[in-house]
């Protein structure tokens, strides 16, 4: 009988060698990486996540969602696999800290940038107000509506829980600013049903040195002092009172800025009739508006190279120069302290910060025009960060 002996050879592979081998094949994780992980264990205020590292990573409850979370089970389930953002490097125990909230923020900013590029109108519910305006959430981000861009007769405090249509004013991820406008959304919706040259009936809601703000079906249009009458007018207060019902013609619609410009001057059958005989202006309004539209059409055709003879009247000339001088409408509740100053004379150099060319000087018979500034954010420091809870 042959006796077989089996010899076991010592390969010298220790626990230290095994750990070194694990280190050799361990992935390198850095803050900012997005990795796949599986929920290993759910704890009262967080969860342990297996992402293939030597030690299970940890996600605290405050990093589980862009929205407030009371319990980890609202977001995560045991053995669930999903993406995680590496928030911090390893601590002294070799453990990484993860976040889902950061991923949601990145995707939310990408979405609102896309919505802004599409000039989309979004709807959101007001969840709080502050001194400067109202707060809403868009795609989970906190947005701010300045008081000057809220078009409602209600006090701001009564807007909480009310859903509003909104347009984007500013989307700035670097500065954590998401600013929206309720007024622009309403004006755009109203503008879709309005036309230049159309006569509408409105109510005087506010009077400023540079013009009157007219409510036309829930949105404000500006009747600039230079468009009230062919006669010289010292102040709009000499012609209108708040709550007066007026018949006006639309001479400009600027959907991008959310502005409507109005005129009664173009409706005057006789120069100065708006001051001397307002009823005559209202009686002849549709007739004068029809002439206005004919001349507008003729001017467009002339620019396009179509030769169309048109009878002109020096008293009601509506040259492009005049139309370009008509400022756009502003929000009627513009604070007095930012009311525009008188326009500079032609010889003055335009201000460096002015985004548009200064209007040409008004005719001698007209009152000096006031430059109407862009609507401004009420109090910039009141704008809360978009991502702050």
GROMACS .gro file of C-alpha atoms in nm, residues 194-202 204 210-216 220-231 233 239-240 246-253 259-270 272-275 278 281-282 284-286 288-290 292-293 296 315-319 322-329 369:
model
   82
  194UNK     CA    1  -5.459   9.356  -2.684
  195UNK     CA    2  -5.339   9.530  -3.000
  196UNK     CA    3  -5.155   9.851  -3.075
  197UNK     CA    4  -5.412  10.104  -3.199
  198UNK     CA    5  -5.693   9.953  -2.990
  199UNK     CA    6  -5.914  10.185  -2.783
  200UNK     CA    7  -5.980  10.064  -2.429
  201UNK     CA    8  -6.159  10.202  -2.125
  202UNK     CA    9  -5.963  10.218  -1.802
  204UNK     CA   10  -5.689  10.612  -1.326
  210UNK     CA   11  -4.450  11.214  -1.544
  211UNK     CA   12  -4.790  11.060  -1.619
  212UNK     CA   13  -5.095  10.865  -1.506
  213UNK     CA   14  -5.125  10.491  -1.448
  214UNK     CA   15  -5.439  10.347  -1.601
  215UNK     CA   16  -5.588  10.013  -1.496
  216UNK     CA   17  -5.712   9.833  -1.808
  220UNK     CA   18  -5.144   9.892  -1.552
  221UNK     CA   19  -5.056  10.104  -1.853
  222UNK     CA   20  -4.874  10.436  -1.849
  223UNK     CA   21  -5.028  10.745  -2.005
  224UNK     CA   22  -4.716  10.961  -2.021
  225UNK     CA   23  -4.759  11.337  -1.979
  226UNK     CA   24  -4.638  11.392  -2.337
  227UNK     CA   25  -4.918  11.165  -2.466
  228UNK     CA   26  -5.209  11.331  -2.285
  229UNK     CA   27  -5.263  11.619  -2.528
  230UNK     CA   28  -5.110  11.821  -2.811
  231UNK     CA   29  -5.141  12.121  -2.578
  233UNK     CA   30  -4.964  12.028  -1.976
  239UNK     CA   31  -5.629  11.681  -1.626
  240UNK     CA   32  -5.706  11.367  -1.423
  246UNK     CA   33  -6.086  10.733  -1.922
  247UNK     CA   34  -6.082  10.619  -2.283
  248UNK     CA   35  -5.728  10.564  -2.408
  249UNK     CA   36  -5.552  10.410  -2.707
  250UNK     CA   37  -5.270  10.155  -2.685
  251UNK     CA   38  -4.962  10.282  -2.867
  252UNK     CA   39  -4.702  10.027  -2.752
  253UNK     CA   40  -4.697   9.676  -2.607
  259UNK     CA   41  -4.518   9.739  -2.020
  260UNK     CA   42  -4.817   9.898  -2.186
  261UNK     CA   43  -4.797  10.255  -2.319
  262UNK     CA   44  -5.116  10.457  -2.372
  263UNK     CA   45  -5.222  10.781  -2.540
  264UNK     CA   46  -5.516  11.023  -2.546
  265UNK     CA   47  -5.320  11.273  -2.753
  266UNK     CA   48  -5.354  11.055  -3.062
  267UNK     CA   49  -5.733  11.049  -3.009
  268UNK     CA   50  -5.774  11.428  -3.015
  269UNK     CA   51  -5.984  11.539  -3.315
  270UNK     CA   52  -5.854  11.892  -3.246
  272UNK     CA   53  -5.589  12.046  -2.705
  273UNK     CA   54  -5.932  11.879  -2.704
  274UNK     CA   55  -5.833  11.651  -2.415
  275UNK     CA   56  -5.798  11.962  -2.198
  278UNK     CA   57  -6.277  11.565  -2.317
  281UNK     CA   58  -6.227  11.312  -2.761
  282UNK     CA   59  -6.415  11.014  -2.624
  284UNK     CA   60  -6.440  11.057  -3.174
  285UNK     CA   61  -6.200  10.802  -3.017
  286UNK     CA   62  -6.276  10.508  -3.247
  288UNK     CA   63  -5.927  10.876  -3.461
  289UNK     CA   64  -5.793  10.533  -3.366
  290UNK     CA   65  -5.888  10.402  -3.712
  292UNK     CA   66  -5.396  10.601  -3.639
  293UNK     CA   67  -5.401  10.237  -3.748
  296UNK     CA   68  -4.925  10.285  -3.884
  315UNK     CA   69  -5.184  11.820  -3.635
  316UNK     CA   70  -5.204  11.445  -3.583
  317UNK     CA   71  -4.874  11.331  -3.733
  318UNK     CA   72  -4.755  11.004  -3.575
  319UNK     CA   73  -4.402  10.976  -3.704
  322UNK     CA   74  -4.278  11.038  -3.178
  323UNK     CA   75  -4.354  10.671  -3.122
  324UNK     CA   76  -3.997  10.601  -3.017
  325UNK     CA   77  -4.015  10.883  -2.764
  326UNK     CA   78  -4.311  10.729  -2.587
  327UNK     CA   79  -4.176  10.565  -2.270
  328UNK     CA   80  -4.294  10.225  -2.160
  329UNK     CA   81  -4.542  10.170  -1.879
  369UNK     CA   82  -4.041  11.467  -2.075
   0.00000   0.00000   0.00000
